[in-house]
């Protein structure tokens, strides 16, 4: 007595429809897998091994046509075929990691880089440019930051274990003292703006604080980039840190959702546009 379709489904996780597909693609010989008495599918040990192998090869990425040709090609070399597949998968892995880095960066910043911002270029050139300049995983510090951000976003602080705390503290170890002062000062500006919410984001007092924040940041901009760092440019990059991004989710821990929206509205107003429009 062999193995039934139900057994294959329950024990191997390979469904009836998938078995029919294997038969349709001539990966399984129909006549040999039928019980001569009742015509039901009845698989032998050899059939089970073959079904398992087919499932695995398809999972690796081989097509039914490729698998079928393995047995019909007199010059077939399993080693050569698998070597080619490994190379193909490694290339796909590199591409996936590249796009994962892009996705994580876009998720955190809430901004999508495009050719108009980085200079006119073809998409392939843009991808190579972004691989070097817009990929969170491109350098060890960026990767550590993303790991720490994931911890902060995924777990409330009371659930952090020792490894989570170390992950976050490693980020602070990467920050020079003068950079820490800058970060704390910027955070202070954000706190002041959030606390001024009752005044309204277009209030002169609020806009004066935003202008002071802009001028403080401007002092840290390299001379060759200062002309580009206009109020609109400043607002465009700051607003996304408070609305619908990973940075926004982190900032909501400090200023609340309403506070983040108010900060974004105040900065957008300084930049010359209205988020409510």
XYZ file of N, CA and C in Angstrom:
831
model
N 0.842 -1.201 0.000
C 0.000 0.000 0.000
C 0.871 1.242 0.000
N 0.537 2.219 -0.896
C 1.344 3.420 -1.003
C 0.766 4.585 -0.215
N 1.165 5.776 -0.628
C 0.748 6.993 0.057
C -0.328 7.702 -0.767
N -1.393 8.137 -0.098
C -2.505 8.788 -0.785
C -2.240 10.279 -0.965
N -3.072 10.904 -1.786
C -2.997 12.355 -1.982
C -3.206 13.072 -0.648
N -4.157 12.568 0.146
C -4.432 13.169 1.452
C -3.203 13.101 2.348
N -2.514 11.962 2.338
C -1.313 11.815 3.161
C -0.245 12.820 2.732
N -0.050 12.956 1.424
C 0.956 13.890 0.905
C 0.624 15.316 1.336
N -0.658 15.670 1.276
C -1.095 17.012 1.672
C -0.856 17.238 3.156
N -1.273 16.284 3.979
C -1.197 16.455 5.432
C 0.217 16.360 5.978
N 1.054 15.502 5.381
C 2.388 15.267 5.932
C 3.500 16.038 5.228
N 3.299 16.364 3.961
C 4.338 17.086 3.220
C 3.949 18.524 2.903
N 2.652 18.832 3.059
C 2.200 20.186 2.750
C 2.123 20.462 1.267
N 2.028 19.421 0.461
C 1.935 19.557 -0.998
C 0.500 19.202 -1.391
N -0.230 20.176 -1.894
C -1.665 20.028 -2.097
C -2.017 19.186 -3.318
N -3.288 18.825 -3.388
C -3.821 18.076 -4.521
C -3.620 18.860 -5.822
N -3.883 20.172 -5.764
C -3.721 20.995 -6.969
C -2.271 21.014 -7.437
N -1.344 21.047 -6.476
C 0.068 21.053 -6.848
C 0.461 19.721 -7.481
N -0.049 18.626 -6.966
C 0.233 17.310 -7.548
C -0.318 17.219 -8.969
N -1.509 17.770 -9.166
C -2.077 17.791 -10.515
C -1.211 18.621 -11.454
N -0.664 19.716 -10.921
C 0.226 20.562 -11.729
C 1.476 19.786 -12.130
N 2.051 19.035 -11.193
C 3.229 18.226 -11.507
C 2.912 17.220 -12.611
N 1.723 16.625 -12.537
C 1.320 15.660 -13.569
C 1.122 16.358 -14.913
N 0.465 17.509 -14.878
C 0.217 18.260 -16.110
C 1.524 18.637 -16.794
N 2.529 18.993 -15.987
C 3.828 19.393 -16.537
C 4.729 18.190 -16.809
N 4.162 16.992 -16.646
C 4.890 15.745 -16.925
C 6.113 15.567 -16.019
N 5.996 16.080 -14.809
C 7.046 15.866 -13.823
C 6.794 14.573 -13.046
N 5.535 14.156 -13.031
C 5.155 12.884 -12.414
C 4.441 12.035 -13.452
N 4.838 10.783 -13.614
C 4.144 9.894 -14.562
C 2.774 9.492 -14.024
N 1.716 9.881 -14.720
C 0.357 9.643 -14.230
C 0.057 8.160 -14.075
N 0.359 7.374 -15.089
C 0.008 5.945 -15.076
C 0.649 5.218 -13.905
N 1.904 5.551 -13.607
C 2.630 4.827 -12.568
C 2.160 5.187 -11.165
N 1.464 6.316 -11.015
C 1.036 6.727 -9.678
C -0.432 6.408 -9.413
N -1.061 5.666 -10.310
C -2.463 5.290 -10.122
C -2.571 3.855 -9.594
N -3.428 3.678 -8.617
C -3.716 2.335 -8.115
C -4.527 1.596 -9.177
N -4.042 0.452 -9.669
C -4.746 -0.255 -10.751
C -6.142 -0.735 -10.357
N -6.384 -0.852 -9.055
C -7.691 -1.346 -8.605
C -8.765 -0.259 -8.634
N -8.441 0.901 -8.051
C -9.459 1.954 -7.947
C -9.111 3.232 -8.720
N -7.953 3.242 -9.373
C -7.492 4.369 -10.192
C -7.160 5.627 -9.380
N -7.165 5.514 -8.034
C -6.767 6.646 -7.212
C -5.244 6.797 -7.262
N -4.794 8.025 -7.018
C -3.347 8.232 -6.943
C -2.809 7.478 -5.731
N -1.733 6.758 -5.959
C -1.158 5.914 -4.912
C 0.356 5.982 -5.069
N 1.013 6.782 -4.209
C 2.426 7.079 -4.411
C 3.331 6.121 -3.645
N 4.401 5.726 -4.313
C 5.404 4.852 -3.695
C 6.435 5.706 -2.959
N 7.355 5.034 -2.259
C 8.451 5.747 -1.591
C 9.244 6.558 -2.606
N 9.490 5.960 -3.759
C 10.241 6.648 -4.810
C 9.477 7.874 -5.304
N 8.158 7.740 -5.444
C 7.339 8.880 -5.869
C 7.410 10.012 -4.851
N 7.348 9.644 -3.574
C 7.390 10.652 -2.507
C 8.705 11.424 -2.559
N 9.813 10.700 -2.746
C 11.113 11.364 -2.850
C 11.142 12.296 -4.055
N 10.544 11.848 -5.144
C 10.515 12.657 -6.361
C 9.656 13.909 -6.157
N 8.493 13.742 -5.545
C 7.602 14.880 -5.277
C 8.302 15.906 -4.393
N 8.967 15.400 -3.358
C 9.695 16.295 -2.444
C 10.797 17.048 -3.191
N 11.524 16.348 -4.032
C 12.594 16.979 -4.804
C 12.061 18.026 -5.763
N 10.933 17.721 -6.419
C 10.327 18.685 -7.345
C 9.925 19.955 -6.596
N 9.264 19.764 -5.451
C 8.833 20.906 -4.639
C 10.021 21.773 -4.244
N 11.110 21.131 -3.849
C 12.302 21.857 -3.423
C 12.929 22.619 -4.583
N 13.050 21.968 -5.739
C 13.654 22.622 -6.900
C 12.819 23.804 -7.373
N 11.490 23.660 -7.329
C 10.623 24.782 -7.693
C 10.784 25.917 -6.682
N 10.909 25.547 -5.400
C 11.123 26.563 -4.373
C 12.418 27.320 -4.573
N 13.451 26.633 -5.034
C 14.737 27.274 -5.305
C 14.627 28.251 -6.465
N 13.689 27.961 -7.370
C 13.504 28.879 -8.491
C 13.540 28.247 -9.863
N 13.641 26.932 -9.932
C 13.610 26.263 -11.230
C 12.171 26.189 -11.732
N 11.999 26.331 -13.039
C 10.677 26.189 -13.637
C 10.392 24.714 -13.898
N 9.113 24.400 -14.129
C 8.742 23.019 -14.449
C 9.452 22.562 -15.718
N 9.572 23.461 -16.683
C 10.248 23.118 -17.938
C 11.706 22.750 -17.687
N 12.386 23.531 -16.843
C 13.790 23.244 -16.537
C 13.927 21.890 -15.843
N 13.053 21.627 -14.887
C 13.121 20.351 -14.163
C 12.869 19.186 -15.110
N 11.920 19.357 -16.009
C 11.604 18.301 -16.973
C 12.791 18.023 -17.886
N 13.522 19.074 -18.244
C 14.657 18.916 -19.150
C 15.854 18.261 -18.479
N 15.894 18.278 -17.136
C 17.012 17.652 -16.441
C 17.160 16.185 -16.854
N 16.023 15.498 -16.961
C 16.072 14.075 -17.266
C 16.206 13.761 -18.734
N 15.931 14.744 -19.596
C 15.975 14.480 -21.037
C 17.256 14.967 -21.701
N 18.060 15.724 -20.965
C 19.298 16.264 -21.529
C 20.452 15.296 -21.255
N 21.024 14.686 -22.299
C 22.114 13.710 -22.089
C 23.378 14.346 -21.533
N 23.519 15.658 -21.730
C 24.712 16.350 -21.236
C 24.457 17.043 -19.892
N 23.357 16.706 -19.255
C 22.977 17.372 -18.005
C 24.027 17.167 -16.914
N 24.407 18.288 -16.278
C 25.323 18.238 -15.134
C 24.635 18.927 -13.963
N 24.293 18.169 -12.945
C 23.595 18.731 -11.791
C 24.439 19.817 -11.126
N 25.745 19.586 -11.056
C 26.640 20.561 -10.430
C 26.617 21.882 -11.192
N 26.708 21.809 -12.521
C 26.724 23.030 -13.326
C 25.400 23.783 -13.216
N 24.307 23.021 -13.237
C 22.989 23.651 -13.122
C 22.846 24.353 -11.770
N 23.249 23.686 -10.703
C 23.128 24.276 -9.372
C 24.083 25.446 -9.186
N 25.264 25.370 -9.819
C 26.204 26.490 -9.757
C 25.581 27.732 -10.386
N 24.939 27.540 -11.541
C 24.270 28.659 -12.204
C 23.142 29.222 -11.361
N 22.388 28.335 -10.708
C 21.276 28.794 -9.868
C 21.779 29.547 -8.644
N 22.864 29.069 -8.041
C 23.449 29.762 -6.890
C 23.871 31.174 -7.287
N 24.533 31.305 -8.438
C 24.954 32.626 -8.909
C 23.750 33.537 -9.133
N 22.696 32.960 -9.703
C 21.477 33.732 -9.957
C 20.833 34.191 -8.648
N 20.765 33.282 -7.679
C 20.161 33.624 -6.392
C 20.998 34.646 -5.631
N 22.326 34.544 -5.738
C 23.190 35.518 -5.069
C 22.983 36.910 -5.648
N 22.802 36.979 -6.970
C 22.537 38.270 -7.608
C 21.201 38.832 -7.138
N 20.189 37.952 -7.076
C 18.875 38.386 -6.590
C 18.950 38.839 -5.140
N 19.750 38.110 -4.336
C 19.902 38.485 -2.931
C 20.493 39.880 -2.816
N 21.533 40.168 -3.615
C 22.157 41.483 -3.573
C 21.166 42.568 -3.975
N 20.358 42.276 -5.007
C 19.360 43.251 -5.450
C 18.308 43.475 -4.367
N 17.872 42.379 -3.737
C 16.863 42.490 -2.679
C 17.406 43.287 -1.501
N 18.660 43.026 -1.112
C 19.258 43.764 0.001
C 19.382 45.244 -0.330
N 19.714 45.543 -1.608
C 19.798 46.938 -2.026
C 18.444 47.616 -1.886
N 17.410 46.975 -2.420
C 16.073 47.561 -2.341
C 15.548 47.579 -0.910
N 15.954 46.600 -0.102
C 15.565 46.615 1.305
C 16.159 47.834 1.995
N 17.429 48.131 1.672
C 18.062 49.326 2.228
C 17.330 50.585 1.811
N 16.944 50.666 0.516
C 16.169 51.816 0.044
C 14.857 51.911 0.814
N 14.168 50.764 0.909
C 12.844 50.751 1.540
C 12.921 51.197 2.998
N 13.949 50.718 3.720
C 14.096 51.101 5.120
C 14.386 52.591 5.248
N 15.214 53.122 4.346
C 15.532 54.544 4.383
C 14.297 55.376 4.082
N 13.540 54.966 3.053
C 12.314 55.679 2.693
C 11.291 55.574 3.820
N 11.202 54.389 4.430
C 10.279 54.193 5.550
C 10.598 55.156 6.687
N 11.871 55.311 7.004
C 12.265 56.165 8.115
C 12.087 57.640 7.791
N 12.490 58.048 6.590
C 12.475 59.473 6.255
C 11.132 59.948 5.737
N 10.324 59.014 5.200
C 9.058 59.418 4.607
C 9.225 60.120 3.283
N 10.394 59.991 2.671
C 10.680 60.673 1.406
C 11.213 59.669 0.400
N 10.823 59.873 -0.864
C 11.299 59.026 -1.958
C 12.266 59.839 -2.805
N 13.532 59.408 -2.920
C 14.475 60.147 -3.763
C 14.090 60.004 -5.222
N 14.307 61.039 -5.993
C 14.020 60.934 -7.424
C 15.061 61.687 -8.218
N 15.022 61.531 -9.522
C 16.063 62.068 -10.397
C 16.121 63.583 -10.357
N 14.994 64.240 -10.107
C 15.012 65.700 -10.090
C 15.780 66.224 -8.890
N 15.916 65.390 -7.853
C 16.644 65.823 -6.669
C 18.126 65.482 -6.758
N 18.453 64.410 -7.435
C 19.856 64.001 -7.471
C 20.520 64.347 -8.796
N 19.799 64.997 -9.697
C 20.362 65.328 -11.001
C 19.818 64.389 -12.052
N 19.614 64.882 -13.247
C 19.030 64.065 -14.314
C 19.917 62.863 -14.605
N 19.324 61.678 -14.538
C 20.075 60.458 -14.803
C 19.113 59.330 -15.137
N 19.625 58.325 -15.825
C 18.822 57.149 -16.117
C 18.608 56.348 -14.835
N 17.576 55.490 -14.870
C 17.213 54.772 -13.649
C 18.360 53.907 -13.139
N 19.054 53.198 -14.030
C 20.161 52.337 -13.591
C 21.252 53.157 -12.916
N 21.508 54.357 -13.471
C 22.508 55.237 -12.860
C 22.017 55.739 -11.502
N 20.708 56.027 -11.435
C 20.123 56.483 -10.182
C 20.236 55.405 -9.102
N 19.969 54.147 -9.494
C 20.063 53.041 -8.538
C 21.482 52.935 -7.991
N 22.470 53.055 -8.878
C 23.856 52.968 -8.434
C 24.195 54.143 -7.523
N 23.703 55.338 -7.877
C 23.922 56.515 -7.028
C 23.283 56.299 -5.651
N 22.040 55.819 -5.651
C 21.316 55.611 -4.400
C 21.942 54.499 -3.570
N 22.499 53.501 -4.261
C 23.166 52.407 -3.546
C 24.265 52.968 -2.645
N 24.919 54.018 -3.113
C 26.020 54.597 -2.360
C 25.574 55.713 -1.407
N 24.469 56.403 -1.760
C 24.120 57.618 -1.030
C 22.784 57.585 -0.291
N 21.927 56.612 -0.622
C 20.587 56.627 -0.023
C 20.232 55.263 0.542
N 21.220 54.516 0.967
C 20.968 53.163 1.453
C 21.363 53.075 2.925
N 20.375 52.817 3.775
C 20.635 52.778 5.215
C 21.625 51.695 5.605
N 21.735 50.653 4.774
C 22.616 49.536 5.100
C 23.997 49.684 4.466
N 24.253 50.850 3.886
C 25.489 51.006 3.122
C 26.717 51.147 4.015
N 26.514 51.535 5.271
C 27.654 51.656 6.176
C 27.259 51.088 7.534
N 28.230 50.641 8.310
C 27.927 49.995 9.594
C 27.117 50.879 10.538
N 27.426 52.184 10.572
C 26.702 53.079 11.470
C 25.235 53.193 11.063
N 25.003 53.280 9.742
C 23.629 53.349 9.256
C 22.853 52.095 9.600
N 23.496 50.950 9.470
C 22.835 49.687 9.812
C 22.517 49.636 11.303
N 23.465 50.085 12.135
C 23.214 50.078 13.581
C 22.053 51.004 13.937
N 21.995 52.149 13.239
C 20.895 53.075 13.500
C 19.557 52.436 13.148
N 19.495 51.766 11.990
C 18.247 51.134 11.580
C 17.848 50.011 12.543
N 18.825 49.263 13.028
C 18.530 48.208 14.001
C 17.955 48.811 15.285
N 18.568 49.929 15.721
C 18.075 50.593 16.931
C 16.682 51.168 16.703
N 16.467 51.746 15.523
C 15.151 52.309 15.204
C 14.084 51.221 15.214
N 14.419 50.050 14.669
C 13.472 48.930 14.675
C 13.095 48.548 16.107
N 14.095 48.542 16.984
C 13.833 48.207 18.387
C 12.891 49.225 19.018
N 13.177 50.508 18.779
C 12.365 51.575 19.371
C 10.931 51.530 18.848
N 10.790 51.257 17.549
C 9.462 51.268 16.934
C 8.664 50.001 17.225
N 9.361 48.877 17.365
C 8.668 47.591 17.489
C 8.322 47.207 18.922
N 9.051 47.782 19.892
C 8.837 47.372 21.282
C 8.683 48.585 22.194
N 7.741 48.541 23.141
C 7.735 49.574 24.182
C 8.974 49.405 25.048
N 9.479 50.488 25.600
C 10.758 50.449 26.323
C 10.747 49.458 27.483
N 9.578 49.233 28.101
C 9.543 48.307 29.235
C 9.760 46.860 28.811
N 9.698 46.590 27.506
C 9.926 45.223 27.016
C 11.342 45.024 26.478
N 12.162 46.048 26.519
C 13.530 45.905 26.018
C 14.312 44.948 26.909
N 15.085 44.070 26.260
C 15.985 43.213 27.020
C 17.403 43.778 26.903
N 18.369 43.056 27.449
C 19.747 43.561 27.477
C 20.291 43.809 26.077
N 19.958 42.930 25.128
C 20.459 43.106 23.760
C 19.836 44.333 23.096
N 18.574 44.623 23.414
C 17.922 45.813 22.863
C 18.592 47.081 23.392
N 18.852 47.100 24.692
C 19.500 48.264 25.305
C 20.882 48.478 24.701
N 21.629 47.389 24.523
C 22.967 47.488 23.928
C 22.880 48.029 22.507
N 21.884 47.552 21.742
C 21.700 48.004 20.362
C 21.508 49.515 20.316
N 20.705 50.036 21.240
C 20.429 51.473 21.269
C 21.637 52.246 21.786
N 22.291 51.729 22.813
C 23.450 52.426 23.370
C 24.603 52.473 22.381
N 24.710 51.464 21.518
C 25.766 51.469 20.504
C 25.649 52.684 19.595
N 24.416 53.125 19.340
C 24.209 54.311 18.508
C 24.807 55.536 19.176
N 24.555 55.679 20.472
C 25.097 56.826 21.190
C 26.620 56.784 21.240
N 27.169 55.574 21.219
C 28.623 55.455 21.194
C 29.230 55.949 19.901
N 28.415 55.967 18.823
C 28.893 56.444 17.526
C 28.838 57.963 17.403
N 28.152 58.622 18.346
C 27.917 60.061 18.224
C 28.975 60.836 18.997
N 29.648 61.756 18.316
C 30.652 62.602 18.959
C 29.951 63.585 19.902
N 30.660 64.073 20.938
C 30.038 64.986 21.911
C 29.389 66.208 21.264
N 30.075 66.803 20.270
C 29.500 67.996 19.636
C 28.233 67.664 18.849
N 28.200 66.456 18.294
C 26.985 66.024 17.590
C 25.844 65.816 18.576
N 26.166 65.297 19.756
C 25.144 65.086 20.774
C 24.546 66.415 21.221
N 25.387 67.428 21.355
C 24.895 68.764 21.715
C 23.942 69.272 20.641
N 24.323 69.067 19.381
C 23.478 69.489 18.255
C 22.126 68.780 18.311
N 22.146 67.466 18.498
C 20.905 66.683 18.540
C 20.011 67.137 19.690
N 20.615 67.363 20.861
C 19.828 67.784 22.020
C 19.257 69.183 21.825
N 20.026 70.046 21.179
C 19.536 71.407 20.918
C 18.358 71.384 19.960
N 18.480 70.593 18.892
C 17.378 70.463 17.930
C 16.135 69.924 18.638
N 16.329 68.909 19.485
C 15.209 68.357 20.245
C 14.566 69.395 21.145
N 15.393 70.289 21.693
C 14.865 71.373 22.526
C 13.981 72.317 21.728
N 14.409 72.635 20.518
C 13.580 73.477 19.642
C 12.235 72.799 19.368
N 12.279 71.527 19.042
C 11.037 70.803 18.757
C 10.099 70.848 19.965
N 10.657 70.655 21.163
C 9.848 70.666 22.370
C 9.187 72.029 22.579
N 9.955 73.099 22.372
C 9.400 74.450 22.538
C 8.262 74.683 21.552
N 8.486 74.288 20.288
C 7.444 74.484 19.264
C 6.188 73.695 19.631
N 6.359 72.441 20.043
C 5.200 71.615 20.410
C 4.430 72.227 21.573
N 5.149 72.801 22.537
C 4.497 73.401 23.705
C 3.753 74.690 23.360
N 4.050 75.256 22.194
C 3.387 76.498 21.776
C 2.121 76.224 20.961
N 1.681 74.993 20.932
C 0.512 74.602 20.139
C -0.716 75.479 20.379
N -1.026 75.868 21.631
C -2.221 76.700 21.851
C -2.194 78.025 21.089
N -1.013 78.491 20.696
C -0.907 79.775 20.002
C -1.273 79.676 18.524
N -1.216 78.455 17.962
C -1.459 78.293 16.527
C -0.149 78.334 15.759
N -0.028 77.499 14.742
C 1.269 77.353 14.067
C 1.688 78.558 13.233
N 0.742 79.430 12.873
C 1.108 80.607 12.071
C 1.389 81.833 12.928
N 1.267 81.670 14.245
C 1.528 82.772 15.172
C 2.961 83.279 15.008
N 3.156 84.586 15.121
C 4.488 85.184 14.945
C 5.501 84.589 15.918
N 5.072 84.342 17.149
C 5.997 83.799 18.151
C 6.472 82.405 17.747
N 5.541 81.585 17.260
C 5.899 80.235 16.816
C 6.835 80.303 15.618
N 6.514 81.161 14.670
C 7.342 81.278 13.474
C 8.727 81.830 13.790
N 8.823 82.632 14.841
C 10.138 83.135 15.268
C 11.008 81.992 15.784
N 10.403 81.071 16.525
C 11.153 79.911 17.029
C 11.578 79.013 15.869
N 10.681 78.800 14.903
C 11.025 77.974 13.738
C 12.166 78.624 12.963
N 12.105 79.943 12.807
C 13.175 80.667 12.105
C 14.500 80.498 12.846
N 14.452 80.533 14.167
C 15.665 80.339 14.965
C 16.214 78.926 14.773
N 15.313 77.923 14.709
C 15.725 76.541 14.443
C 16.407 76.445 13.084
N 15.809 77.054 12.084
C 16.376 77.043 10.727
C 17.771 77.671 10.728
N 17.918 78.809 11.377
C 19.208 79.506 11.395
C 20.251 78.709 12.175
N 19.813 78.010 13.224
C 20.746 77.165 13.979
C 21.255 76.034 13.100
N 20.348 75.373 12.388
C 20.758 74.298 11.483
C 21.663 74.831 10.380
N 21.368 76.023 9.913
C 22.138 76.615 8.817
C 23.605 76.796 9.193
N 23.867 77.038 10.479
C 25.258 77.229 10.907
C 26.073 75.944 10.796
N 25.397 74.803 10.704
C 26.089 73.519 10.599
C 26.163 73.002 9.164
N 25.587 73.732 8.232
C 25.603 73.319 6.834
C 26.932 73.714 6.201
N 27.523 72.810 5.427
C 28.770 73.118 4.732
C 28.564 74.320 3.812
N 29.582 75.199 3.705
C 29.430 76.438 2.926
C 28.894 76.222 1.515
N 29.342 75.163 0.840
C 28.921 74.949 -0.547
C 27.451 74.541 -0.664
N 26.828 74.147 0.443
C 25.421 73.736 0.411
C 24.478 74.781 1.006
N 25.028 75.866 1.554
C 24.182 76.841 2.245
C 23.187 77.514 1.314
N 23.601 77.772 0.075
C 22.687 78.418 -0.868
C 21.477 77.528 -1.146
N 21.692 76.230 -1.166
C 20.608 75.276 -1.432
C 19.675 75.128 -0.237
N 20.188 75.411 0.965
C 19.421 75.191 2.189
C 18.463 76.355 2.441
N 17.496 76.501 1.571
C 16.489 77.553 1.674
C 15.426 77.153 2.699
N 14.582 78.098 3.122
C 13.485 77.729 4.024
C 12.604 76.608 3.459
N 12.366 76.618 2.139
C 11.553 75.567 1.531
C 12.265 74.217 1.595
N 13.561 74.216 1.296
C 14.351 72.983 1.348
C 14.363 72.438 2.777
N 14.576 73.333 3.722
C 14.573 72.973 5.142
C 13.231 72.354 5.540
N 12.142 73.013 5.154
C 10.809 72.529 5.512
C 10.508 71.187 4.858
N 10.886 71.058 3.592
C 10.609 69.824 2.854
C 11.204 68.617 3.562
N 12.387 68.775 4.119
C 13.062 67.658 4.770
C 12.671 67.486 6.234
N 12.283 68.563 6.878
C 11.893 68.464 8.281
C 10.479 67.916 8.468
N 9.565 68.342 7.618
C 8.160 67.964 7.778
C 7.980 66.447 7.772
N 8.695 65.758 6.880
C 8.530 64.301 6.773
C 9.019 63.566 8.016
N 9.754 64.253 8.881
C 10.195 63.626 10.131
C 9.096 63.627 11.191
N 7.974 64.286 10.870
C 6.893 64.387 11.854
C 5.554 63.864 11.342
N 5.515 63.453 10.083
C 4.266 62.948 9.507
C 4.533 61.688 8.690
N 3.871 60.607 9.040
C 3.815 59.401 8.217
C 5.187 58.864 7.809
N 6.047 58.648 8.782
C 7.366 58.063 8.517
C 7.862 57.383 9.787
N 8.962 56.649 9.655
C 9.550 56.024 10.828
C 10.025 57.052 11.835
N 10.634 58.138 11.335
C 11.069 59.209 12.233
C 9.866 59.817 12.952
N 8.750 59.960 12.216
C 7.539 60.513 12.826
C 7.059 59.622 13.971
N 7.073 58.306 13.740
C 6.644 57.374 14.789
C 7.538 57.490 16.022
N 8.840 57.696 15.794
C 9.760 57.864 16.915
C 9.520 59.202 17.610
N 9.299 60.262 16.824
C 9.074 61.584 17.410
C 7.764 61.651 18.180
N 6.791 60.833 17.773
C 5.512 60.814 18.492
C 5.698 60.345 19.926
N 6.756 59.561 20.174
C 7.042 59.127 21.549
C 7.386 60.340 22.424
N 7.986 61.357 21.816
C 8.431 62.533 22.574
C 7.411 63.663 22.583
N 6.739 63.877 21.447
C 5.891 65.065 21.316
C 4.414 64.738 21.125
N 4.076 63.458 21.021
C 2.698 63.071 20.773
C 2.332 63.272 19.310
N 1.278 62.612 18.872
C 0.864 62.714 17.472
C 0.426 64.136 17.130
N -0.363 64.738 18.011
C -0.811 66.111 17.763
C 0.360 67.083 17.794
N 1.303 66.835 18.705
C 2.478 67.701 18.778
C 3.306 67.618 17.510
N 3.464 66.408 16.977
C 4.223 66.228 15.733
C 3.534 66.934 14.571
N 2.208 66.808 14.511
C 1.473 67.478 13.435
C 1.636 68.987 13.542
N 1.595 69.511 14.758
C 1.756 70.953 14.942
C 3.148 71.405 14.518
N 4.176 70.659 14.913
C 5.548 70.999 14.509
C 5.656 71.011 12.993
N 5.086 69.986 12.343
C 5.129 69.907 10.880
C 4.409 71.091 10.249
N 3.251 71.450 10.787
C 2.495 72.583 10.248
C 3.269 73.888 10.408
N 3.902 74.050 11.564
C 4.664 75.274 11.816
C 5.856 75.384 10.870
N 6.556 74.285 10.672
C 7.726 74.293 9.789
C 7.302 74.482 8.342
N 6.215 73.836 7.935
C 5.714 73.996 6.565
C 5.338 75.448 6.307
N 4.700 76.082 7.275
C 4.325 77.492 7.132
C 5.566 78.350 6.942
N 6.604 78.073 7.710
C 7.866 78.804 7.547
C 8.447 78.584 6.154
N 8.267 77.381 5.623
C 8.784 77.071 4.291
C 7.953 77.640 3.160
N 6.779 78.171 3.489
C 5.976 78.841 2.465
C 4.815 78.039 1.928
N 4.450 76.953 2.614
C 3.286 76.205 2.144
C 2.451 75.743 3.333
N 1.245 75.260 3.041
C 0.280 74.904 4.074
C -0.072 73.432 3.961
N 0.168 72.682 5.010
C -0.157 71.257 4.991
C -1.657 71.020 4.936
N -2.434 71.980 5.388
C -3.886 71.821 5.412
C -4.527 72.089 4.059
N -3.756 72.649 3.135
C -4.334 73.019 1.833
C -4.601 71.784 0.994
